Tab-separated table of C-alpha atoms and ligand atoms in Angstrom:
chain	number	residue	atom	x	y	z
J	1	MET	CA	25.050	-13.719	-1.208
J	2	ILE	CA	22.192	-13.087	-3.625
J	3	ILE	CA	18.727	-13.941	-2.301
J	4	LEU	CA	15.557	-14.170	-4.376
J	5	GLY	CA	12.410	-13.453	-2.356
J	6	ILE	CA	9.066	-14.703	-3.636
J	7	ASN	CA	5.454	-14.305	-2.622
J	8	GLU	CA	2.568	-15.812	-4.491
J	9	THR	CA	-0.717	-17.707	-4.041
J	10	THR	CA	-2.000	-14.548	-2.402
J	11	HIS	CA	-3.748	-11.491	-3.754
J	12	ASP	CA	-0.639	-9.696	-5.096
J	13	ALA	CA	2.381	-11.788	-6.128
J	14	SER	CA	5.857	-10.228	-6.306
J	15	VAL	CA	9.560	-10.971	-6.596
J	16	SER	CA	12.565	-9.296	-4.927
J	17	LEU	CA	16.289	-9.747	-5.337
J	18	ILE	CA	18.839	-8.616	-2.747
J	19	ASN	CA	22.615	-8.900	-2.612
J	20	ASN	CA	24.240	-8.588	0.811
J	21	GLY	CA	21.581	-6.193	1.994
J	22	LYS	CA	21.392	-4.119	-1.190
J	23	ILE	CA	18.053	-4.258	-3.005
J	24	LEU	CA	18.699	-5.041	-6.680
J	25	PHE	CA	15.090	-5.372	-7.805
J	26	ALA	CA	11.551	-5.570	-6.457
J	27	GLY	CA	8.488	-5.801	-8.679
J	28	HIS	CA	4.843	-6.848	-8.845
J	29	ALA	CA	3.536	-9.726	-10.983
J	30	GLU	CA	0.456	-7.747	-12.095
J	31	ARG	CA	2.572	-5.139	-13.895
J	32	TYR	CA	3.860	-7.852	-16.241
J	33	SER	CA	0.809	-10.103	-16.615
J	34	LYS	CA	-1.680	-7.173	-16.694
J	35	LYS	CA	-3.941	-9.151	-14.358
J	36	LYS	CA	-4.843	-6.869	-11.453
J	37	ASN	CA	-3.671	-8.320	-8.123
J	38	ASP	CA	-2.250	-11.338	-9.953
J	39	TRP	CA	-1.852	-14.244	-7.528
J	40	PHE	CA	1.094	-15.771	-9.365
J	41	THR	CA	4.555	-14.748	-10.480
J	42	ASN	CA	5.378	-15.057	-14.172
J	43	ARG	CA	8.332	-15.630	-16.487
J	44	GLU	CA	8.612	-11.960	-17.548
J	45	LEU	CA	8.824	-10.750	-13.958
J	46	LEU	CA	11.391	-13.405	-13.023
J	47	LYS	CA	13.423	-12.614	-16.148
J	48	ASP	CA	13.475	-8.929	-15.271
J	49	ALA	CA	14.599	-9.677	-11.705
J	50	LEU	CA	17.227	-12.252	-12.655
J	51	GLN	CA	19.064	-9.919	-15.065
J	52	TYR	CA	20.536	-8.377	-11.890
J	53	GLY	CA	22.033	-11.670	-10.693
J	54	TRP	CA	21.488	-15.384	-10.161
J	55	PRO	CA	20.363	-16.299	-6.649
J	56	ASP	CA	22.337	-18.442	-4.208
J	57	LYS	CA	19.228	-18.961	-2.103
J	58	ILE	CA	15.493	-18.506	-2.334
J	59	ALA	CA	13.221	-17.211	0.410
J	60	TYR	CA	9.477	-17.857	0.287
J	61	TYR	CA	7.066	-15.661	2.257
J	62	GLU	CA	4.829	-18.320	3.720
J	63	LYS	CA	4.688	-21.873	5.038
J	64	PRO	CA	2.624	-23.545	2.309
J	65	LEU	CA	1.828	-26.724	4.232
J	66	LEU	CA	0.544	-24.823	7.240
J	67	LYS	CA	-1.636	-22.695	4.992
J	68	LYS	CA	-3.014	-25.792	3.293
J	69	ILE	CA	-3.972	-27.235	6.671
J	70	ARG	CA	-5.822	-24.053	7.579
J	71	ILE	CA	-7.648	-23.964	4.260
J	72	LYS	CA	-8.629	-27.625	4.555
J	73	THR	CA	-9.691	-27.524	8.185
J	74	ARG	CA	-10.976	-24.006	8.722
J	75	GLY	CA	-11.843	-22.518	5.354
J	76	GLY	CA	-10.607	-19.709	3.182
J	77	PHE	CA	-8.826	-19.708	-0.102
J	78	GLY	CA	-5.386	-20.001	-1.627
J	79	GLY	CA	-3.751	-21.476	-4.674
J	80	ASP	CA	-1.240	-24.274	-4.564
J	81	ARG	CA	0.728	-23.982	-7.812
J	82	PRO	CA	4.435	-24.186	-6.932
J	83	TRP	CA	6.181	-20.989	-8.034
J	84	PHE	CA	9.271	-22.817	-9.228
J	85	GLU	CA	7.391	-25.098	-11.627
J	86	GLY	CA	9.361	-25.666	-14.820
J	87	THR	CA	12.246	-23.285	-14.052
J	88	ASP	CA	15.941	-23.764	-13.182
J	89	LEU	CA	15.158	-22.110	-9.860
J	90	VAL	CA	13.949	-25.481	-8.610
J	91	GLU	CA	17.629	-26.442	-8.027
J	92	ILE	CA	18.331	-23.553	-5.647
J	93	PRO	CA	18.099	-24.163	-1.882
J	94	ARG	CA	15.055	-22.456	-0.473
J	95	LYS	CA	13.608	-21.597	2.894
J	96	ASN	CA	10.002	-20.876	3.824
J	97	PHE	CA	9.159	-18.272	6.451
J	98	GLY	CA	5.890	-17.623	8.272
J	99	HIS	CA	3.480	-15.200	6.605
J	100	HIS	CA	3.407	-12.723	9.502
J	101	TYR	CA	7.132	-13.171	10.171
J	102	SER	CA	7.809	-12.148	6.534
J	103	HIS	CA	5.621	-9.051	7.008
J	104	ALA	CA	7.453	-8.230	10.255
J	105	CYS	CA	10.884	-8.659	8.630
J	106	ALA	CA	9.895	-6.568	5.586
J	107	GLY	CA	9.036	-3.718	7.946
J	108	TYR	CA	11.781	-3.995	10.564
J	109	PHE	CA	14.717	-4.701	8.238
J	110	THR	CA	13.838	-1.827	5.864
J	111	SER	CA	13.373	0.600	8.770
J	112	LYS	CA	16.070	2.784	10.311
J	113	PHE	CA	15.137	1.446	13.762
J	114	ASP	CA	17.290	-0.920	15.756
J	115	ASN	CA	14.735	-1.136	18.554
J	116	ALA	CA	11.026	-1.071	17.751
J	117	VAL	CA	7.706	-2.799	18.252
J	118	ILE	CA	6.422	-4.393	15.039
J	119	VAL	CA	2.670	-4.776	14.534
J	120	VAL	CA	1.263	-6.866	11.680
J	121	LEU	CA	-2.453	-6.681	10.867
J	122	ASP	CA	-3.926	-8.293	7.764
J	123	ALA	CA	-6.810	-10.521	6.690
J	124	ILE	CA	-5.014	-13.794	7.349
J	125	GLY	CA	-1.645	-15.489	6.999
J	126	GLU	CA	-1.452	-19.247	7.553
J	127	PHE	CA	-3.374	-18.898	10.838
J	128	ASN	CA	-2.212	-15.573	12.317
J	129	THR	CA	-4.253	-12.460	11.697
J	130	SER	CA	-2.797	-9.956	14.199
J	131	THR	CA	0.705	-10.184	15.643
J	132	ILE	CA	3.050	-8.122	17.809
J	133	TRP	CA	6.815	-8.554	17.562
J	134	SER	CA	9.847	-7.098	19.268
J	135	GLY	CA	12.607	-5.993	16.901
J	136	ILE	CA	15.990	-5.439	18.539
J	137	ASP	CA	19.611	-6.051	17.454
J	138	ASN	CA	18.423	-7.626	14.185
J	139	LYS	CA	16.262	-10.159	16.051
J	140	VAL	CA	12.536	-10.349	15.416
J	141	GLU	CA	10.692	-12.109	18.208
J	142	LEU	CA	6.977	-12.881	18.513
J	143	LYS	CA	5.295	-11.341	21.580
J	144	TYR	CA	1.585	-11.780	20.872
J	145	LYS	CA	-0.609	-13.464	18.298
J	146	GLN	CA	-4.289	-13.530	17.437
J	147	ASN	CA	-5.388	-16.336	15.171
J	148	TYR	CA	-8.095	-16.710	12.529
J	149	PRO	CA	-10.996	-16.028	12.387
J	150	VAL	CA	-10.789	-12.838	14.535
J	151	SER	CA	-9.218	-10.475	11.999
J	152	PHE	CA	-8.957	-6.725	11.392
J	153	GLY	CA	-8.575	-7.312	7.674
J	154	LEU	CA	-11.502	-9.713	7.292
J	155	PHE	CA	-13.749	-7.286	9.207
J	156	TYR	CA	-12.859	-4.474	6.802
J	157	SER	CA	-13.065	-6.658	3.684
J	158	ALA	CA	-16.437	-8.158	4.632
J	159	PHE	CA	-17.971	-4.685	4.918
J	160	THR	CA	-16.256	-3.666	1.669
J	161	GLN	CA	-18.192	-6.490	0.038
J	162	LEU	CA	-21.435	-5.590	1.859
J	163	ILE	CA	-21.492	-2.118	0.303
J	164	GLY	CA	-21.009	-3.557	-3.185
J	165	LEU	CA	-17.239	-3.339	-3.652
J	166	MET	CA	-14.675	-6.033	-4.336
J	167	PRO	CA	-13.177	-7.521	-1.167
J	168	ASN	CA	-9.363	-7.825	-1.033
J	169	GLN	CA	-9.096	-5.113	-3.645
J	170	GLU	CA	-11.374	-2.142	-3.164
J	171	GLU	CA	-10.976	-1.501	0.555
J	172	TYR	CA	-9.320	1.807	-0.328
J	173	ILE	CA	-12.522	2.912	-2.077
J	174	MET	CA	-14.546	2.260	1.071
J	175	MET	CA	-11.972	4.274	3.032
J	176	GLY	CA	-12.507	7.182	0.607
J	177	MET	CA	-16.289	6.818	0.892
J	178	ALA	CA	-16.083	7.088	4.687
J	179	GLY	CA	-15.358	10.817	4.357
J	180	TYR	CA	-18.809	11.354	2.842
J	181	GLY	CA	-20.810	9.480	5.472
J	182	ASP	CA	-22.198	10.084	8.957
J	183	LYS	CA	-20.507	7.568	11.232
J	184	ASP	CA	-23.070	7.939	14.022
J	185	LYS	CA	-25.934	6.443	11.997
J	186	TYR	CA	-24.426	2.944	12.034
J	187	TYR	CA	-21.761	3.126	14.717
J	188	LYS	CA	-23.629	1.063	17.333
J	189	LYS	CA	-24.668	-1.586	14.834
J	190	VAL	CA	-21.221	-1.956	13.213
J	191	ASN	CA	-19.518	-1.961	16.603
J	192	GLU	CA	-21.416	-5.141	17.519
J	193	TYR	CA	-19.475	-6.934	14.783
J	194	PHE	CA	-16.103	-6.053	16.342
J	195	PRO	CA	-16.764	-4.953	19.941
J	196	ASN	CA	-13.193	-5.399	21.171
J	197	ILE	CA	-9.831	-6.554	19.804
J	198	TYR	CA	-10.349	-10.130	20.980
J	199	LYS	CA	-13.880	-10.662	19.760
J	200	GLN	CA	-15.880	-10.592	16.544
J	201	LYS	CA	-19.475	-11.570	15.918
J	202	TYR	CA	-18.558	-14.505	13.644
J	203	ASN	CA	-16.111	-15.595	10.933
J	204	PHE	CA	-16.198	-12.795	8.345
J	205	HIS	CA	-14.701	-15.021	5.671
J	206	LYS	CA	-18.323	-15.694	4.743
J	207	GLY	CA	-19.038	-11.983	4.488
J	208	ILE	CA	-21.550	-10.008	6.559
J	209	ILE	CA	-24.357	-12.559	6.457
J	210	ASP	CA	-26.898	-11.119	8.899
J	211	TRP	CA	-27.184	-7.455	7.826
J	212	ASN	CA	-30.939	-6.930	8.037
J	213	GLU	CA	-31.300	-3.757	6.034
J	214	GLU	CA	-31.089	-2.819	2.392
J	215	VAL	CA	-27.759	-1.312	1.398
J	216	ASN	CA	-28.363	1.477	-1.084
J	217	GLU	CA	-26.768	4.558	-2.650
J	218	GLU	CA	-27.794	6.712	0.314
J	219	ASN	CA	-26.708	4.624	3.291
J	220	LYS	CA	-23.557	2.954	1.959
J	221	PHE	CA	-21.478	6.046	2.712
J	222	ASP	CA	-22.770	6.067	6.313
J	223	ILE	CA	-21.918	2.373	6.692
J	224	ALA	CA	-18.416	3.034	5.322
J	225	ALA	CA	-17.966	5.880	7.833
J	226	ALA	CA	-19.031	3.665	10.748
J	227	VAL	CA	-16.746	0.802	9.632
J	228	GLN	CA	-13.774	3.145	9.331
J	229	PHE	CA	-14.539	4.588	12.776
J	230	VAL	CA	-14.841	1.173	14.456
J	231	TYR	CA	-11.651	0.017	12.692
J	232	GLU	CA	-9.814	3.063	14.043
J	233	LEU	CA	-11.094	2.482	17.606
J	234	ARG	CA	-9.907	-1.136	17.591
J	235	LEU	CA	-6.611	-0.168	15.915
J	236	ILE	CA	-5.813	2.293	18.699
J	237	GLU	CA	-6.696	-0.329	21.332
J	238	PHE	CA	-4.431	-2.870	19.650
J	239	MET	CA	-1.568	-0.404	19.230
J	240	ASN	CA	-1.826	0.611	22.885
J	241	MET	CA	-1.589	-3.031	23.860
J	242	ALA	CA	1.488	-3.447	21.629
J	243	LYS	CA	3.111	-0.398	23.191
J	244	ASN	CA	2.416	-1.530	26.753
J	245	LEU	CA	3.466	-5.104	26.061
J	246	THR	CA	6.872	-4.187	24.647
J	247	ASN	CA	7.486	-0.787	26.247
J	248	LYS	CA	8.868	0.580	22.969
J	249	LYS	CA	8.475	4.055	21.522
J	250	ARG	CA	9.007	3.348	17.831
J	251	LEU	CA	6.494	1.493	15.707
J	252	VAL	CA	6.879	-0.581	12.554
J	253	PHE	CA	3.412	-1.248	11.111
J	254	MET	CA	2.866	-3.890	8.403
J	255	GLY	CA	0.180	-6.019	6.746
J	256	GLY	CA	-2.582	-4.941	4.371
J	257	CYS	CA	-4.242	-2.878	7.137
J	258	ALA	CA	-1.232	-0.528	7.085
J	259	LEU	CA	-2.565	0.773	3.742
J	260	ASN	CA	-5.393	2.551	5.596
J	261	SER	CA	-3.922	6.050	5.372
J	262	SER	CA	-6.746	7.723	7.331
J	263	ALA	CA	-6.178	5.470	10.347
J	264	ASN	CA	-2.363	5.526	10.039
J	265	THR	CA	-2.232	9.217	10.948
J	266	LEU	CA	-3.507	8.367	14.448
J	267	LEU	CA	-0.363	6.329	15.120
J	268	TRP	CA	1.789	9.463	15.396
J	269	LYS	CA	-0.117	10.327	18.582
J	270	LEU	CA	0.952	7.057	20.207
J	271	PHE	CA	4.562	6.641	19.070
J	272	ASP	CA	7.671	8.850	18.750
J	273	ASP	CA	8.419	7.492	15.290
J	274	VAL	CA	6.569	5.281	12.809
J	275	TRP	CA	7.799	3.267	9.791
J	276	ILE	CA	5.414	1.683	7.346
J	277	MET	CA	7.264	0.040	4.483
J	278	PRO	CA	5.695	1.500	1.301
J	279	ASN	CA	4.535	-1.926	0.249
J	280	PRO	CA	3.134	-3.214	3.572
J	281	GLY	CA	0.684	-5.779	2.149
J	282	ASP	CA	1.489	-9.254	0.879
J	283	ALA	CA	3.279	-7.894	-2.192
J	284	GLY	CA	5.952	-6.506	0.140
J	285	SER	CA	6.603	-9.946	1.565
J	286	SER	CA	8.891	-11.138	-1.234
J	287	LEU	CA	11.313	-8.518	0.100
J	288	GLY	CA	10.348	-9.479	3.656
J	289	ALA	CA	11.197	-13.141	3.099
J	290	ALA	CA	14.523	-12.209	1.466
J	291	ALA	CA	15.312	-9.910	4.424
J	292	ALA	CA	14.313	-12.663	6.873
J	293	LEU	CA	16.853	-14.992	5.245
J	294	TYR	CA	19.523	-12.292	5.196
J	295	GLY	CA	18.783	-11.675	8.893
J	296	LYS	CA	20.030	-8.093	9.046
J	297	HIS	CA	18.842	-4.615	8.126
J	298	ILE	CA	18.820	-4.043	4.376
J	299	ASP	CA	19.658	-0.767	2.700
J	300	TRP	CA	16.292	0.805	1.910
J	301	GLN	CA	16.936	3.799	-0.343
J	302	SER	CA	13.725	4.267	-2.285
J	303	PRO	CA	10.658	2.454	-3.630
J	304	TYR	CA	11.844	2.854	-7.258
J	305	LEU	CA	12.904	-0.776	-7.646
J	306	GLY	CA	10.992	-2.277	-10.570
J	307	TYR	CA	11.083	-2.233	-14.368
J	308	ASP	CA	13.563	0.355	-15.632
J	309	LEU	CA	12.454	2.644	-18.478
J	310	GLY	CA	15.690	4.626	-18.082
J	311	GLY	CA	15.943	8.317	-18.929
J	312	GLU	CA	16.350	11.564	-17.027
J	313	TYR	CA	13.339	12.911	-15.164
J	314	PRO	CA	11.561	15.072	-17.793
J	315	VAL	CA	11.104	18.172	-15.609
J	316	ASP	CA	10.679	20.786	-18.349
J	317	LYS	CA	8.361	18.649	-20.458
J	318	ILE	CA	6.110	18.034	-17.449
J	319	ILE	CA	5.936	21.728	-16.575
J	320	LYS	CA	5.161	22.632	-20.179
J	321	ALA	CA	2.364	20.047	-20.392
J	322	ILE	CA	0.844	21.288	-17.139
J	323	GLN	CA	1.026	24.887	-18.356
J	324	VAL	CA	-0.731	23.979	-21.606
J	325	ASN	CA	-3.141	21.197	-20.573
J	326	LYS	CA	-3.048	21.318	-16.743
J	327	ILE	CA	-2.280	17.567	-16.858
J	328	ALA	CA	0.922	15.570	-17.538
J	329	ALA	CA	1.125	11.779	-17.767
J	330	VAL	CA	4.649	10.642	-16.864
J	331	ALA	CA	6.471	7.316	-17.185
J	332	THR	CA	10.210	7.266	-16.592
J	333	GLY	CA	12.957	5.467	-14.652
J	334	LYS	CA	12.193	2.514	-12.397
J	335	ALA	CA	8.652	1.462	-11.495
J	336	GLU	CA	7.444	1.888	-7.934
J	337	TYR	CA	7.410	-1.145	-5.648
J	338	GLY	CA	4.104	-0.777	-3.838
J	339	PRO	CA	0.568	0.255	-4.711
J	340	ARG	CA	1.182	4.011	-4.977
J	341	ALA	CA	2.562	5.874	-7.974
J	342	LEU	CA	5.160	8.177	-6.464
J	343	GLY	CA	6.257	10.119	-9.531
J	344	ASN	CA	7.649	7.541	-11.972
J	345	ARG	CA	4.331	6.123	-13.254
J	346	SER	CA	2.121	9.105	-12.408
J	347	ILE	CA	-0.426	11.533	-13.745
J	348	LEU	CA	0.578	14.954	-12.409
J	349	ALA	CA	-1.784	17.920	-12.607
J	350	ASP	CA	-2.421	21.493	-11.482
J	351	PRO	CA	-4.077	21.201	-8.039
J	352	ARG	CA	-5.509	24.730	-8.158
J	353	ASP	CA	-8.027	23.986	-10.894
J	354	PRO	CA	-11.324	22.759	-9.362
J	355	ASN	CA	-12.268	20.996	-12.633
J	356	ILE	CA	-9.096	18.922	-12.805
J	357	LYS	CA	-10.444	16.292	-10.403
J	358	ASP	CA	-13.335	15.470	-12.732
J	359	LYS	CA	-11.072	15.500	-15.805
J	360	VAL	CA	-8.555	13.088	-14.274
J	361	ASN	CA	-11.359	10.871	-12.952
J	362	LEU	CA	-12.730	10.678	-16.487
J	363	ILE	CA	-9.312	9.725	-17.923
J	364	LYS	CA	-8.931	7.023	-15.295
J	365	GLN	CA	-12.599	5.961	-15.573
J	366	ARG	CA	-13.023	6.264	-11.813
J	367	GLU	CA	-16.012	7.188	-9.658
J	368	LEU	CA	-16.397	10.966	-9.571
J	369	PHE	CA	-16.355	11.096	-5.745
J	370	ARG	CA	-12.856	9.657	-5.527
J	371	PRO	CA	-10.302	12.092	-4.109
J	372	PHE	CA	-6.808	12.733	-5.467
J	373	ALA	CA	-3.600	13.120	-3.550
J	374	PRO	CA	-1.127	15.996	-3.463
J	375	VAL	CA	2.655	15.737	-3.747
J	376	ILE	CA	4.426	18.626	-1.994
J	377	MET	CA	7.993	19.835	-1.462
J	378	GLU	CA	8.814	18.558	2.015
J	379	GLU	CA	9.976	21.951	3.276
J	380	PHE	CA	6.478	23.407	2.760
J	381	ALA	CA	4.451	20.489	4.151
J	382	SER	CA	3.562	21.959	7.548
J	383	GLU	CA	2.588	25.267	5.924
J	384	TRP	CA	-0.073	23.613	3.766
J	385	PHE	CA	-1.068	20.605	5.856
J	386	ASP	CA	-1.553	19.909	9.553
J	387	MET	CA	1.409	17.561	9.880
J	388	SER	CA	4.618	17.446	11.888
J	389	PHE	CA	6.032	14.323	10.230
J	390	LYS	CA	7.200	13.381	6.727
J	391	SER	CA	5.049	11.270	4.402
J	392	PRO	CA	7.331	10.257	1.518
J	393	TYR	CA	5.163	7.316	0.443
J	394	MET	CA	1.643	8.809	0.618
J	395	GLN	CA	0.730	6.806	3.710
J	396	TYR	CA	-0.995	9.412	5.887
J	397	THR	CA	-4.147	11.486	5.520
J	398	VAL	CA	-3.983	14.904	7.165
J	399	LYS	CA	-6.025	18.113	7.325
J	400	CYS	CA	-5.373	20.590	4.520
J	401	LEU	CA	-4.783	24.127	5.802
J	402	LYS	CA	-5.468	25.939	2.496
J	403	PRO	CA	-8.220	23.904	0.840
J	404	ASN	CA	-9.481	26.837	-1.221
J	405	VAL	CA	-6.149	27.205	-3.032
J	406	ILE	CA	-5.770	23.528	-4.013
J	407	PRO	CA	-9.366	22.233	-4.242
J	408	SER	CA	-8.601	19.300	-6.529
J	409	VAL	CA	-6.478	17.478	-3.918
J	410	VAL	CA	-8.706	17.956	-0.882
J	411	HIS	CA	-11.292	15.368	0.126
J	412	VAL	CA	-14.837	16.371	1.094
J	413	ASP	CA	-13.883	16.134	4.793
J	414	GLY	CA	-11.039	18.645	4.326
J	415	THR	CA	-8.211	16.085	4.372
J	416	SER	CA	-5.543	15.036	1.873
J	417	ARG	CA	-3.384	11.927	1.527
J	418	VAL	CA	-0.050	13.678	1.269
J	419	GLN	CA	3.246	12.674	-0.366
J	420	THR	CA	6.199	14.790	0.777
J	421	VAL	CA	9.317	14.973	-1.400
J	422	ASN	CA	12.855	16.141	-0.709
J	423	ARG	CA	15.910	16.303	-2.980
J	424	GLU	CA	17.488	13.064	-1.753
J	425	GLN	CA	14.284	11.108	-2.177
J	426	HIS	CA	13.526	12.093	-5.782
J	427	LEU	CA	15.480	15.022	-7.215
J	428	GLY	CA	13.563	15.086	-10.504
J	429	LEU	CA	10.168	15.249	-8.846
J	430	TRP	CA	11.433	17.847	-6.347
J	431	ASN	CA	12.783	19.984	-9.223
J	432	THR	CA	9.431	19.704	-11.015
J	433	LEU	CA	7.603	20.921	-7.909
J	434	ASN	CA	10.152	23.685	-7.399
J	435	LYS	CA	9.604	24.951	-10.955
J	436	PHE	CA	5.837	24.856	-10.519
J	437	TYR	CA	6.304	26.749	-7.245
J	438	SER	CA	8.401	29.476	-8.881
J	439	LEU	CA	5.709	29.912	-11.543
J	440	THR	CA	2.629	29.787	-9.291
J	441	GLY	CA	3.629	30.147	-5.623
J	442	VAL	CA	2.158	26.672	-5.005
J	443	PRO	CA	4.733	23.924	-4.207
J	444	ILE	CA	2.205	21.174	-4.885
J	445	LEU	CA	0.956	19.012	-7.751
J	446	LEU	CA	-1.854	16.494	-7.946
J	447	ASN	CA	-0.316	13.008	-8.172
J	448	THR	CA	-2.253	9.913	-9.123
J	449	SER	CA	-1.302	6.569	-10.600
J	450	LEU	CA	-0.906	6.165	-14.360
J	451	ASN	CA	-3.541	3.503	-14.946
J	452	ILE	CA	-7.178	2.964	-15.718
J	453	LYS	CA	-9.379	2.028	-12.762
J	454	GLY	CA	-9.044	-1.628	-11.881
J	455	GLN	CA	-5.965	-2.137	-14.059
J	456	PRO	CA	-2.319	-2.363	-12.975
J	457	LEU	CA	0.003	0.640	-13.235
J	458	LEU	CA	1.751	1.061	-16.580
J	459	ASN	CA	5.094	-0.706	-16.518
J	460	ASP	CA	7.095	-0.829	-19.736
J	461	GLU	CA	7.449	0.668	-23.246
J	462	LYS	CA	4.728	-1.580	-24.647
J	463	ASP	CA	2.211	-0.315	-22.087
J	464	ILE	CA	3.081	3.284	-22.948
J	465	LEU	CA	2.556	2.769	-26.680
J	466	GLU	CA	-0.725	0.987	-26.045
J	467	TRP	CA	-1.978	3.810	-23.794
J	468	GLU	CA	-0.946	6.454	-26.328
J	469	HIS	CA	-2.660	4.575	-29.118
J	470	THR	CA	-5.875	3.904	-27.163
J	471	TYR	CA	-6.337	7.275	-25.482
J	472	LYS	CA	-4.617	9.470	-28.086
J	473	THR	CA	-2.613	11.224	-25.400
J	474	GLU	CA	1.154	11.438	-25.134
J	475	ILE	CA	2.988	10.053	-22.156
J	476	ILE	CA	5.997	12.115	-21.168
J	477	ARG	CA	9.277	10.216	-20.693
Y	501	FE2	FE1	-0.623	-10.727	4.770
């Protein structure tokens, strides 16, 4: 049975197609419409997905009526354009699942775990903001829920807005800024906004409305540090509750909060094993809804599930470009499903050169303080970074053990957001790293997304030509 999963009317629409547990396609709307965090699916995305098969059923990631009631009675936002408007898909039987249930199913059914606790933390679903589920024998059962307005995600987003960034989009920038600040300066004050996991000062949907001090270039880094610290304290409290409530040793973590790679590392201290689906936010819920309808584990092989540029991985061309220019822009094969470029729509660079960070930041038109991430051959990970687990999807920030050798991929606080790669995961990328290693003794490259700040990742041939024309630089394919 072919199932089409859809999420939209949220801050990152997507579409997934599965056939008896095999993922045929999963892609983001923004990569086709070129509108960052596009709320709606579009014809091009649907056309790309449907070339792999025509669905027997459709799964939708949310209960639209319930969400409408919340928006009407308690505030918030959300569109109401029906996704099926004007298409033949309107004839296909469809089922709506709860927002947090779709998150939980996306995580549990793509994991290798039969028995695990599933935690979902985001800004808001229909009403739920924080939920705990038991996943066992392909059954996902709710064990605890916290409803709007108390919300981990809204707390983080409101402070993102307070320090002058875009809420629902630039939380990751605030997380990066936290490394530059002194958390102690604002810890007590920020903690009053979220003193324990059951209580917040007020509904943060309105933003932080009673901050009685000017936010400026000096103190915004300290505020970011305090917010990150308070978030981590509450996260650990919540995770401990989830562990005690379900008595399980494996964790599946989902929802937009699971994109906080600095905090995610702490989870390995609490659980024997952790799975965060590489697209844990709302964009991952088109796959979650499809999995919920399928009702069994699906065969998660890799995040390379989107638009297919085809081609062999251009190992030699990348190495040559890095030898000559220190930087190689790469677009090949299928696009990543999820916010991170993991080798197929990436800028790769020599991590040893201290000037590379500024050069890449200039290409991408990003703030100069922003750190870059390393991709490393998995077998060398514990030699270069303080980590005893794999990080194939760049989801964990860990201490770098040789920061002087690879300065361009180490944050000011001595940490790096690491992607580990083995042969099964991505042979082409592993071969590229292996070649770089044989030439330099360093099994690591800088890896960042192939896009300009605030714009979606490059997707197809047209995007490549446009980039090459605009920036007068070749993209390797
Ligand atoms: Fe969500």
